[in-house]
Short mmCIF file of C-alpha atoms in Angstrom, two decimals:
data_model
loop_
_atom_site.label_atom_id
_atom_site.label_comp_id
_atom_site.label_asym_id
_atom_site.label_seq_id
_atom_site.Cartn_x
_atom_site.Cartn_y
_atom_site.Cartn_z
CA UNK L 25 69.68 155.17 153.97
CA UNK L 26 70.76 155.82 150.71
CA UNK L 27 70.82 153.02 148.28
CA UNK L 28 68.62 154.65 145.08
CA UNK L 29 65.63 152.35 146.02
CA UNK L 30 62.59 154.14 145.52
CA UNK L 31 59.04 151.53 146.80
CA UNK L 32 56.29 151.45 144.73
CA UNK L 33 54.62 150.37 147.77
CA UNK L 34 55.44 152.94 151.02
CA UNK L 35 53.28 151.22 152.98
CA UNK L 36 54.56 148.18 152.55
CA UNK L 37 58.37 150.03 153.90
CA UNK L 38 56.46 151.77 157.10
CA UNK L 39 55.03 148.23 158.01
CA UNK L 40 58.33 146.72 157.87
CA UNK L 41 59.41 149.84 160.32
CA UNK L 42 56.94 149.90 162.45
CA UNK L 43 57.08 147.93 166.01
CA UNK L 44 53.94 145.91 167.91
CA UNK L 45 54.38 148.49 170.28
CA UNK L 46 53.59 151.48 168.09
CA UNK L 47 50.69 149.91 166.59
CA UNK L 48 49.75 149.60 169.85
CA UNK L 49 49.84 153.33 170.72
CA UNK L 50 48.00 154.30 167.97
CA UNK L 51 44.70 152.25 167.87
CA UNK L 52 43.27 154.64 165.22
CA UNK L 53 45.71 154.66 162.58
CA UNK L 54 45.15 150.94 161.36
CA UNK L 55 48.99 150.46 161.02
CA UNK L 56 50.90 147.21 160.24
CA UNK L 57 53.72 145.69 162.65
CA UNK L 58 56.85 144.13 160.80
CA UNK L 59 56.47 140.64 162.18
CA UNK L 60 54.55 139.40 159.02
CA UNK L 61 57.00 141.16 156.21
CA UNK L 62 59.95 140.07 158.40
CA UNK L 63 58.47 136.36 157.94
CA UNK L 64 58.71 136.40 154.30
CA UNK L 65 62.36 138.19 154.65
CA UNK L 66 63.50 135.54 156.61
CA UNK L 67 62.93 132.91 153.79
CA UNK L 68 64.43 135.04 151.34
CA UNK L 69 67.67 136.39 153.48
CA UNK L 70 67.99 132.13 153.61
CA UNK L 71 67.75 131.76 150.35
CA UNK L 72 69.63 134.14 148.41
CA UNK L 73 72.32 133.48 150.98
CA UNK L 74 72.78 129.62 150.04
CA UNK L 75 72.31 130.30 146.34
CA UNK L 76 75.15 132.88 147.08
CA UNK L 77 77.49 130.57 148.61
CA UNK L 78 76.66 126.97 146.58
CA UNK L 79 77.82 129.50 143.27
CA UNK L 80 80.63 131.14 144.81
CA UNK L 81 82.20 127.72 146.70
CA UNK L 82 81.52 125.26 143.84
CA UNK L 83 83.73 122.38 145.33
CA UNK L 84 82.70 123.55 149.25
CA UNK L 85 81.23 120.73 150.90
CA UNK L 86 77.30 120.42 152.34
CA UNK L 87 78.71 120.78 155.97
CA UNK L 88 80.57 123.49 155.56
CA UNK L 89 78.51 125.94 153.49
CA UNK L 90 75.57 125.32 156.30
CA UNK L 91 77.97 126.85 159.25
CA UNK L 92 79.22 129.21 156.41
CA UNK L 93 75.10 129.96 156.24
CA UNK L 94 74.26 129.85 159.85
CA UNK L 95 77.24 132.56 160.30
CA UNK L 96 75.47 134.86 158.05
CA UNK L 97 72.06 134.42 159.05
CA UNK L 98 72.03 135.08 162.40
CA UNK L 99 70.56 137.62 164.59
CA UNK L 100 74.33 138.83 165.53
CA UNK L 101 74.72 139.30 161.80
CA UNK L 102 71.86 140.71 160.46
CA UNK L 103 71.62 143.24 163.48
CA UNK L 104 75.16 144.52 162.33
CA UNK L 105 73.87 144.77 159.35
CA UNK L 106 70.63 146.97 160.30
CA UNK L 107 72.78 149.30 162.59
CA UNK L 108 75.63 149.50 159.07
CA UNK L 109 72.45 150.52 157.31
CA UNK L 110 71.06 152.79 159.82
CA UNK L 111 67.73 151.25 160.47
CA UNK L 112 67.63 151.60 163.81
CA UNK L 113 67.12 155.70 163.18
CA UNK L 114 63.71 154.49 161.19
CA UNK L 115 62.08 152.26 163.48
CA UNK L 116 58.63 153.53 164.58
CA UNK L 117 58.35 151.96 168.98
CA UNK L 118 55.82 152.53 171.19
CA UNK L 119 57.25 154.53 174.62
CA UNK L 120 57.78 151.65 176.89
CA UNK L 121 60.05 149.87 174.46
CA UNK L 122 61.86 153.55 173.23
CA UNK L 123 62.72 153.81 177.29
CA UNK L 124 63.59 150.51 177.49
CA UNK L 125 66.28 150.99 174.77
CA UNK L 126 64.47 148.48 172.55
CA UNK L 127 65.89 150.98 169.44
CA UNK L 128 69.25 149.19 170.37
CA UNK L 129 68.57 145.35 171.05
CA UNK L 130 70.34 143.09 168.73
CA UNK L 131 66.90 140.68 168.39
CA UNK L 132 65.05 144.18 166.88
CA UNK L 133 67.30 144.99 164.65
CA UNK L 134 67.67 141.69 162.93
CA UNK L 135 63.65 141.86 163.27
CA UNK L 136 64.12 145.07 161.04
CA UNK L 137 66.50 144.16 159.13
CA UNK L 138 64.26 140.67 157.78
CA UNK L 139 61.43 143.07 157.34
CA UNK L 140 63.48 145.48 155.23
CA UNK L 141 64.53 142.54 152.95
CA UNK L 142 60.96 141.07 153.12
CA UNK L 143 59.39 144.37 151.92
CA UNK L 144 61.97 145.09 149.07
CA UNK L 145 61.30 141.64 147.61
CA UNK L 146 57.70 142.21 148.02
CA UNK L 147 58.17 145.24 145.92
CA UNK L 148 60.93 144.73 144.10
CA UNK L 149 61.77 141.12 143.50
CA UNK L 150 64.60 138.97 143.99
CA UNK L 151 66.76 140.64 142.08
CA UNK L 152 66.84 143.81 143.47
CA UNK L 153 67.30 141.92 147.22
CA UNK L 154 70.29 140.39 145.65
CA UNK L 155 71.56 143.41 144.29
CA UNK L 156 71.02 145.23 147.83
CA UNK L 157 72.58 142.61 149.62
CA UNK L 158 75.62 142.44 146.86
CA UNK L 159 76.82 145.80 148.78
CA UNK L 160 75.86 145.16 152.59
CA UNK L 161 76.05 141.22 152.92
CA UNK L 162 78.63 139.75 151.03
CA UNK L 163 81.42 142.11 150.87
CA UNK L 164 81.95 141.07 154.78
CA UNK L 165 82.64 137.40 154.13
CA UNK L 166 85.60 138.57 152.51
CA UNK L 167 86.17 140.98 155.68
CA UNK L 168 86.47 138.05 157.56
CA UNK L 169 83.38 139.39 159.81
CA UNK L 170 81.76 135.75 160.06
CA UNK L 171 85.18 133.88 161.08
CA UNK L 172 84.24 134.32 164.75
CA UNK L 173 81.14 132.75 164.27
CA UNK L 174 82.28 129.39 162.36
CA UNK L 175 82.54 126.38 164.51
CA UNK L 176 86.23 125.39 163.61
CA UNK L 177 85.52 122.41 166.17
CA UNK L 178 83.18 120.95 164.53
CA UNK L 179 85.24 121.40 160.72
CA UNK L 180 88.43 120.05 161.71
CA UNK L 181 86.96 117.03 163.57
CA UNK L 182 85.07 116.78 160.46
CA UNK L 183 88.22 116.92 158.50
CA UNK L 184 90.35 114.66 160.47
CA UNK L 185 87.48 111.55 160.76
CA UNK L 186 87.72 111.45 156.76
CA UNK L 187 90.40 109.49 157.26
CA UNK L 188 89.65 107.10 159.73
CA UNK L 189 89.00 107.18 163.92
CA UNK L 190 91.16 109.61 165.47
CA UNK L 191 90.95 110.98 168.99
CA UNK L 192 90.94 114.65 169.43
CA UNK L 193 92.03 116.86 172.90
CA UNK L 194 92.13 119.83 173.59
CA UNK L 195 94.42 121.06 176.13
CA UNK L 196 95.29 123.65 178.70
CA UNK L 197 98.71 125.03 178.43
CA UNK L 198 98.59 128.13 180.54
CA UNK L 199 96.33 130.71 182.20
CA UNK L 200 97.54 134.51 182.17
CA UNK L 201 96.10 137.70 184.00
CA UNK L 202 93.50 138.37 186.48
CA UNK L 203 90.36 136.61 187.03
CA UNK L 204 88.07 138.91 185.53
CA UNK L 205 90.31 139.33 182.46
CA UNK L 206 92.37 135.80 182.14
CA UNK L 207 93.73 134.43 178.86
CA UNK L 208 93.83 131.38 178.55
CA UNK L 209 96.13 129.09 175.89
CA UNK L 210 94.85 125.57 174.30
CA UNK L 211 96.11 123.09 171.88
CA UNK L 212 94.10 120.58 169.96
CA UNK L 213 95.83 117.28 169.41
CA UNK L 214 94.97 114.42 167.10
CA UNK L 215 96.26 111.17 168.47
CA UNK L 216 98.54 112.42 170.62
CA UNK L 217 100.08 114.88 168.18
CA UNK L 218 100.07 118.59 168.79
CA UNK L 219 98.00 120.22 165.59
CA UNK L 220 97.32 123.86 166.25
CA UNK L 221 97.83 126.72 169.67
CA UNK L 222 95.36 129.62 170.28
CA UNK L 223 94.51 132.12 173.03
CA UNK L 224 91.10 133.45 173.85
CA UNK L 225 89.20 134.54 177.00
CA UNK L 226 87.52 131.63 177.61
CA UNK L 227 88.87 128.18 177.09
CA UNK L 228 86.12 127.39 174.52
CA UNK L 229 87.37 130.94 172.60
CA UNK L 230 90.58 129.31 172.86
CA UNK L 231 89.83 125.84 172.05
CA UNK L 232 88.30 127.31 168.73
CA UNK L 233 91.18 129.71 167.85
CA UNK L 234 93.81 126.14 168.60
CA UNK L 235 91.11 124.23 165.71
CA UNK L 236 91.15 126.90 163.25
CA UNK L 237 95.28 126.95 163.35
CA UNK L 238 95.65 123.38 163.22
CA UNK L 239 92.85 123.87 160.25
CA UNK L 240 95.14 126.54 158.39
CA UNK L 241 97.87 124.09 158.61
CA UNK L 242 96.13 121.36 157.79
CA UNK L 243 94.77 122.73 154.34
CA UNK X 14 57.72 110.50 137.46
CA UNK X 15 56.12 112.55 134.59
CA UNK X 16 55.33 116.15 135.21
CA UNK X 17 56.84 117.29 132.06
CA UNK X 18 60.16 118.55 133.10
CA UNK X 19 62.62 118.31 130.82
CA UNK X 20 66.36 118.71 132.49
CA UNK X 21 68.51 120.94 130.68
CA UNK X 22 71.75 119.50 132.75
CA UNK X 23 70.82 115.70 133.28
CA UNK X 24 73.72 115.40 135.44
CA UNK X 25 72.62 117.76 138.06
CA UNK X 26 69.07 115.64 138.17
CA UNK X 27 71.30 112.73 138.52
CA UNK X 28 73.52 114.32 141.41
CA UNK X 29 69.71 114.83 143.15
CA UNK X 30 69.49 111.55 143.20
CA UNK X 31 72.97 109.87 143.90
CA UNK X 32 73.64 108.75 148.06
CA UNK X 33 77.37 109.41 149.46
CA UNK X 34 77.54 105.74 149.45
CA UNK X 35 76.65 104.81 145.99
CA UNK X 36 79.50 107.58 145.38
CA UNK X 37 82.12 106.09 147.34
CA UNK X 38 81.40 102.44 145.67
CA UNK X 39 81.62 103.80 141.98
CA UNK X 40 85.55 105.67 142.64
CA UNK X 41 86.31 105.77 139.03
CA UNK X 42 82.89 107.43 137.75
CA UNK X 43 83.68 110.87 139.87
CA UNK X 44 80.02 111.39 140.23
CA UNK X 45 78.92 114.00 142.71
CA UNK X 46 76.18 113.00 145.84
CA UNK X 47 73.00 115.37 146.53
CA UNK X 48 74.27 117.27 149.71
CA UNK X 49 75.27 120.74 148.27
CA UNK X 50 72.30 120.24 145.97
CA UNK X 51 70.00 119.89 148.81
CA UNK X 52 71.19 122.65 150.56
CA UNK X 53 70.06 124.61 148.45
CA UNK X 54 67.08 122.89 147.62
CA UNK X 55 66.23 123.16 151.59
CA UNK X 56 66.17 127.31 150.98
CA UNK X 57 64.46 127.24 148.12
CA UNK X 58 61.44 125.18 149.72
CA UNK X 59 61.48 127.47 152.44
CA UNK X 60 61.12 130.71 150.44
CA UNK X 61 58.41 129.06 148.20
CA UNK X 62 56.56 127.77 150.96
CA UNK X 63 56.44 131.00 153.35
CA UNK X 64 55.63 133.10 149.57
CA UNK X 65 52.57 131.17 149.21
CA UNK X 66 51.57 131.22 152.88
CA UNK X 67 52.51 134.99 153.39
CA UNK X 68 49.94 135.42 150.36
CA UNK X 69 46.80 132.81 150.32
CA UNK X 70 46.50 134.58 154.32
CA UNK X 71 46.89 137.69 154.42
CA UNK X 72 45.44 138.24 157.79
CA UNK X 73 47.07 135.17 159.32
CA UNK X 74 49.29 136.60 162.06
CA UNK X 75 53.46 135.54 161.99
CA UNK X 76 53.08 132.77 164.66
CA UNK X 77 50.32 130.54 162.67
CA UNK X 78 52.17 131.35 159.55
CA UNK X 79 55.17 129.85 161.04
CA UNK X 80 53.77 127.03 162.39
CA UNK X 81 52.14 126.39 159.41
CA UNK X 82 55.17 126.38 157.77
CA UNK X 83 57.17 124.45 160.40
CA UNK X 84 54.55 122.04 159.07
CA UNK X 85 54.86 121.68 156.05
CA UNK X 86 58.81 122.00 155.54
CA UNK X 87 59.82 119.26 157.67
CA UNK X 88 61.09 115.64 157.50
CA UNK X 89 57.47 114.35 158.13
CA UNK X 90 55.94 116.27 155.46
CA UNK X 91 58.79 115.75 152.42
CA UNK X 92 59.43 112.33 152.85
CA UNK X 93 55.82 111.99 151.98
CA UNK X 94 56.24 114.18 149.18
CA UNK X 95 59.04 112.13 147.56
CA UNK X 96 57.16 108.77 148.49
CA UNK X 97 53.97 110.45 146.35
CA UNK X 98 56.39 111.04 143.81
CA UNK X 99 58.20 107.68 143.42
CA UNK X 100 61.40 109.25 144.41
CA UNK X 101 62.70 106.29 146.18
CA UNK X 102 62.58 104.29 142.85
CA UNK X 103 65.30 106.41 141.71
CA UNK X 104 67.66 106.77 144.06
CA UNK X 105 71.35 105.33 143.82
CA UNK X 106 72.10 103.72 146.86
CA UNK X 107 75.93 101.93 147.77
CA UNK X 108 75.07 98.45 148.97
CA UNK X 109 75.04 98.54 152.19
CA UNK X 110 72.28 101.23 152.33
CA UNK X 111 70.52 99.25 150.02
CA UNK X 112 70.37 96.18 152.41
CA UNK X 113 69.77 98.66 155.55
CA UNK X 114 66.63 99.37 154.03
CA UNK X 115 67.64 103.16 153.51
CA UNK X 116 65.56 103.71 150.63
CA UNK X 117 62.42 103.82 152.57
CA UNK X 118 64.07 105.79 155.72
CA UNK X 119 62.05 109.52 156.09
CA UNK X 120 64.96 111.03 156.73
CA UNK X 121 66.36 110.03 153.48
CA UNK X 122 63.38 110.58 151.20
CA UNK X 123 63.41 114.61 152.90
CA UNK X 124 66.47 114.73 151.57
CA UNK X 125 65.91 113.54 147.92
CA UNK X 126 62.84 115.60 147.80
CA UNK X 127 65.20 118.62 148.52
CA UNK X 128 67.78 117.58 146.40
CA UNK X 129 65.21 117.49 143.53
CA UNK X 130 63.89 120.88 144.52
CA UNK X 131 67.22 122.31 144.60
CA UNK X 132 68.61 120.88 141.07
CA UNK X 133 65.18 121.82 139.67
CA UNK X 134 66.00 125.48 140.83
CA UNK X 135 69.26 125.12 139.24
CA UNK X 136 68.09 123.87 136.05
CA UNK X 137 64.90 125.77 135.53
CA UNK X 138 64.40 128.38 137.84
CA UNK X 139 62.19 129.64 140.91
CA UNK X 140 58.89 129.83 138.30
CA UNK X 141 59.59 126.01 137.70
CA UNK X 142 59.82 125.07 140.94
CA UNK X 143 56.61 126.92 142.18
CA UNK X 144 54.48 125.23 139.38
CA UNK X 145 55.69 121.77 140.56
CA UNK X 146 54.94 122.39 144.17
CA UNK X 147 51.53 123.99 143.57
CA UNK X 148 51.14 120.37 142.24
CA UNK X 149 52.86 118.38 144.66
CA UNK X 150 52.67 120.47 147.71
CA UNK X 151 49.73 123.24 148.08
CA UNK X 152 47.12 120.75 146.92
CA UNK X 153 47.68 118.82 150.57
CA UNK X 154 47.02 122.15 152.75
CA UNK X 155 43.64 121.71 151.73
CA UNK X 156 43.64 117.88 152.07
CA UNK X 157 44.64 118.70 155.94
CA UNK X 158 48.02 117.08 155.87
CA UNK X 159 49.37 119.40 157.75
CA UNK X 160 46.80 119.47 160.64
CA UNK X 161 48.64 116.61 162.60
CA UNK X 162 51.92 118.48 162.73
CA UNK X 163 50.34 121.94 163.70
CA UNK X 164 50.93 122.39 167.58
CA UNK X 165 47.04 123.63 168.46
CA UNK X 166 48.15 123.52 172.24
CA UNK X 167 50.15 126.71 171.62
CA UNK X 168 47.27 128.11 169.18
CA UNK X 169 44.98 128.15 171.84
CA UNK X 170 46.84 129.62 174.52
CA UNK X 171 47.42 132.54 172.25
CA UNK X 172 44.08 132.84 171.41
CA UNK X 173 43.12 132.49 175.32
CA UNK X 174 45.99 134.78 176.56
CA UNK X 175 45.14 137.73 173.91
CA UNK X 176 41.84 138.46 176.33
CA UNK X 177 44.27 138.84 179.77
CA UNK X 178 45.24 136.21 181.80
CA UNK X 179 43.88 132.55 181.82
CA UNK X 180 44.64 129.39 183.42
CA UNK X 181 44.52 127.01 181.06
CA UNK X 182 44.75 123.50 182.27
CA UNK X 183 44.61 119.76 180.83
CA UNK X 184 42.90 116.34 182.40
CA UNK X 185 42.98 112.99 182.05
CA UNK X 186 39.62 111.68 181.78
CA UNK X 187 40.30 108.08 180.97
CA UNK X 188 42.70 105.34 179.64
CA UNK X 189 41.19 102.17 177.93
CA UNK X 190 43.06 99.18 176.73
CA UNK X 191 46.17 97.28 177.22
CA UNK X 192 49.44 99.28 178.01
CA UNK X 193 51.19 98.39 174.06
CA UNK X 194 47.80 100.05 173.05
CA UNK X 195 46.26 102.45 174.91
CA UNK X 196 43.81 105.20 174.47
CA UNK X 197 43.60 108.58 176.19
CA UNK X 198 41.06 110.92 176.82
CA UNK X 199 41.84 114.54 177.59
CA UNK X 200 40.28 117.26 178.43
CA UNK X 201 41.60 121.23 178.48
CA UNK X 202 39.67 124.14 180.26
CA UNK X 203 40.41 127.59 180.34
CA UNK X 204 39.81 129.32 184.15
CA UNK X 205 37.97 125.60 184.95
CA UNK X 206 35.82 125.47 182.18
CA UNK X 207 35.97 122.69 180.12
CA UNK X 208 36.46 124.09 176.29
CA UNK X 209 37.21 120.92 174.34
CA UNK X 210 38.22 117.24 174.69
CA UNK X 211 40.10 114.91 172.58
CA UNK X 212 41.58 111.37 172.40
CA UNK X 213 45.32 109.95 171.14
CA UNK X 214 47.63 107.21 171.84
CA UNK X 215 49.59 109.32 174.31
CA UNK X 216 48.71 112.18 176.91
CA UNK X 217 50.58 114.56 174.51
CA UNK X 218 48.56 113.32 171.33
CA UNK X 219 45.14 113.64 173.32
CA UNK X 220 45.88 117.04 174.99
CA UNK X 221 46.69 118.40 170.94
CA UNK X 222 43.37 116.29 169.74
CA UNK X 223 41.49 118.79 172.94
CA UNK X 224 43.02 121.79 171.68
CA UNK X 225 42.02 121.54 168.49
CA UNK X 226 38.64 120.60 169.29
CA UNK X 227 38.61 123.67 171.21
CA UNK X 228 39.77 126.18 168.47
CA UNK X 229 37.33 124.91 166.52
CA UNK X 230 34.33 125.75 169.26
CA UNK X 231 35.98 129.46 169.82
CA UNK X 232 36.39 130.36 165.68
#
């Protein structure tokens, strides 16, 4: 992991590395787990994230920069983010967990990944979290790599009560394949209109690609 | 409210404290309501508070710290905060909100508090911020503010279970009074011991009063 960031503090970047489990193991070595640095980084991940999006979406409204948010801080995220950065090579697990495959589970790498961040700004400051997070984070929002994660629902029920009751359905229009590998096709309607078609594996996948079309068209 | 900030950009301080309502009564003005404000005002708090927890306790372990937290950033908790610091005299409120009494609502004040965080952020910066709530805020973790909202039930079972396995039960010991007003007494025991009892105006509020007579005893 290559990103010219050298710690003042090492320490500080083994304890954010280093697993309950491992500590465990070695009674002797007076190490520290991650779960305290990984508090801090938590905080900060939330913050620089909003600050991020309230300055790049100046006219966005409140409800939408908070599922914008909750798509990029989210264990599914940030674990992407920890494998993209190789963290998972770094982490320090006791042998039960290493057998269990622990070195793989989405909830420890986000763990890591919140420690990482909490460490650097421990060391480093805010600015150099925001500069490290320029290059992994926020290049993927223009990827697309949160769009699966936004509740297009909830936003174009939002959008379409703005101007008065409406009553939204969603819709089966047909079921294709097997069982165990079935696509299914919904449309969302507003009053009786036909807004938006999508396909996904599950009728709620589907229902949710069928909102974010009728949201495109919408807009 | 004097505390000798000076806003740079009066109309973000204004924005802080501006309702949707009052917005959609006053068309022609094109003012702006506090939601995107508090947004970010709601991450800021968070990183300021879990900065000074992580620390002021640097042995605490990650679950007290965030319950302490949980604590302290929460409706309860701001709403107070804003109410200490005549917040609700300011707000701008349409009419309707006015007459449903939403100026004194919790809910609201928590979000004018974090409205005013948030465009204090924006004005002045994190430094700012942290030297208001180390007047506002810290000042009441020593005052025991917080001690109502801290769940000591799941303190003490932590506490218990770090030793092995423990039973840990809790008993009604009495009731006195008339139903709109009655008092419990509850006791908790670890393995059949008793270890602490408690009173409260529900089973719930006596079992935490028991628990936290209990922690006290084992410390």
């Amino acid at each position: 992991m290559d990103f010219g960031i050298d710690f003042k503090d090492a320490e500080l970047l083994d304890e954010a590395f280093t697993h309950a489990s491992y500590v465990n193991e070695h009674p002797r070595e007076h190490l520290k787990y991650y779960e305290r640095i990984e508090f801090l980084g938590d905080a900060v991940m939330q913050l620089c994230v909003s600050e991020y999006l309230y300055r790049r979406y100046p006219g966005m409204p409140e409800g939408k920069l908070s599922r914008l948010r909750a798509a990029m801080v989210c264990e599914d995220s940030f674990s992407k983010f920890a494998k993209e950065c190789n963290f998972d090579e770094y982490i320090r697990l006791g042998k039960g967990e290493e057998k269990a495959n622990a070195r793989q589970r989405p909830a420890l790498l986000c763990d890591i990944f919140e420690a990482f961040i909490g460490a650097l700004y421990q060391d480093q400051g805010k600015k150099i979290v925001e500069s490290f997070i320029a290059k992994v984070v926020f290049p993927k929002l223009d990827l697309g790599w949160f769009d699966h994660l936004l509740d297009h629902k909830t936003e174009l029920q939002e959008l379409l009560q703005e101007k008065g009751e409406v009553t939204i359905t969603y819709d089966e229009v047909k079921n294709l394949g097997p069982e165990h590998n079935r696509m299914y096709t919904m449309t969302v309607s507003a009053d009786g209109k036909v807004l938006g078609k999508g396909n996904g594996h599950s009728k709620k996948e589907a229902e949710q690609a069928a909102a974010n079309v009728a949201l495109k068209t919408l807009k």
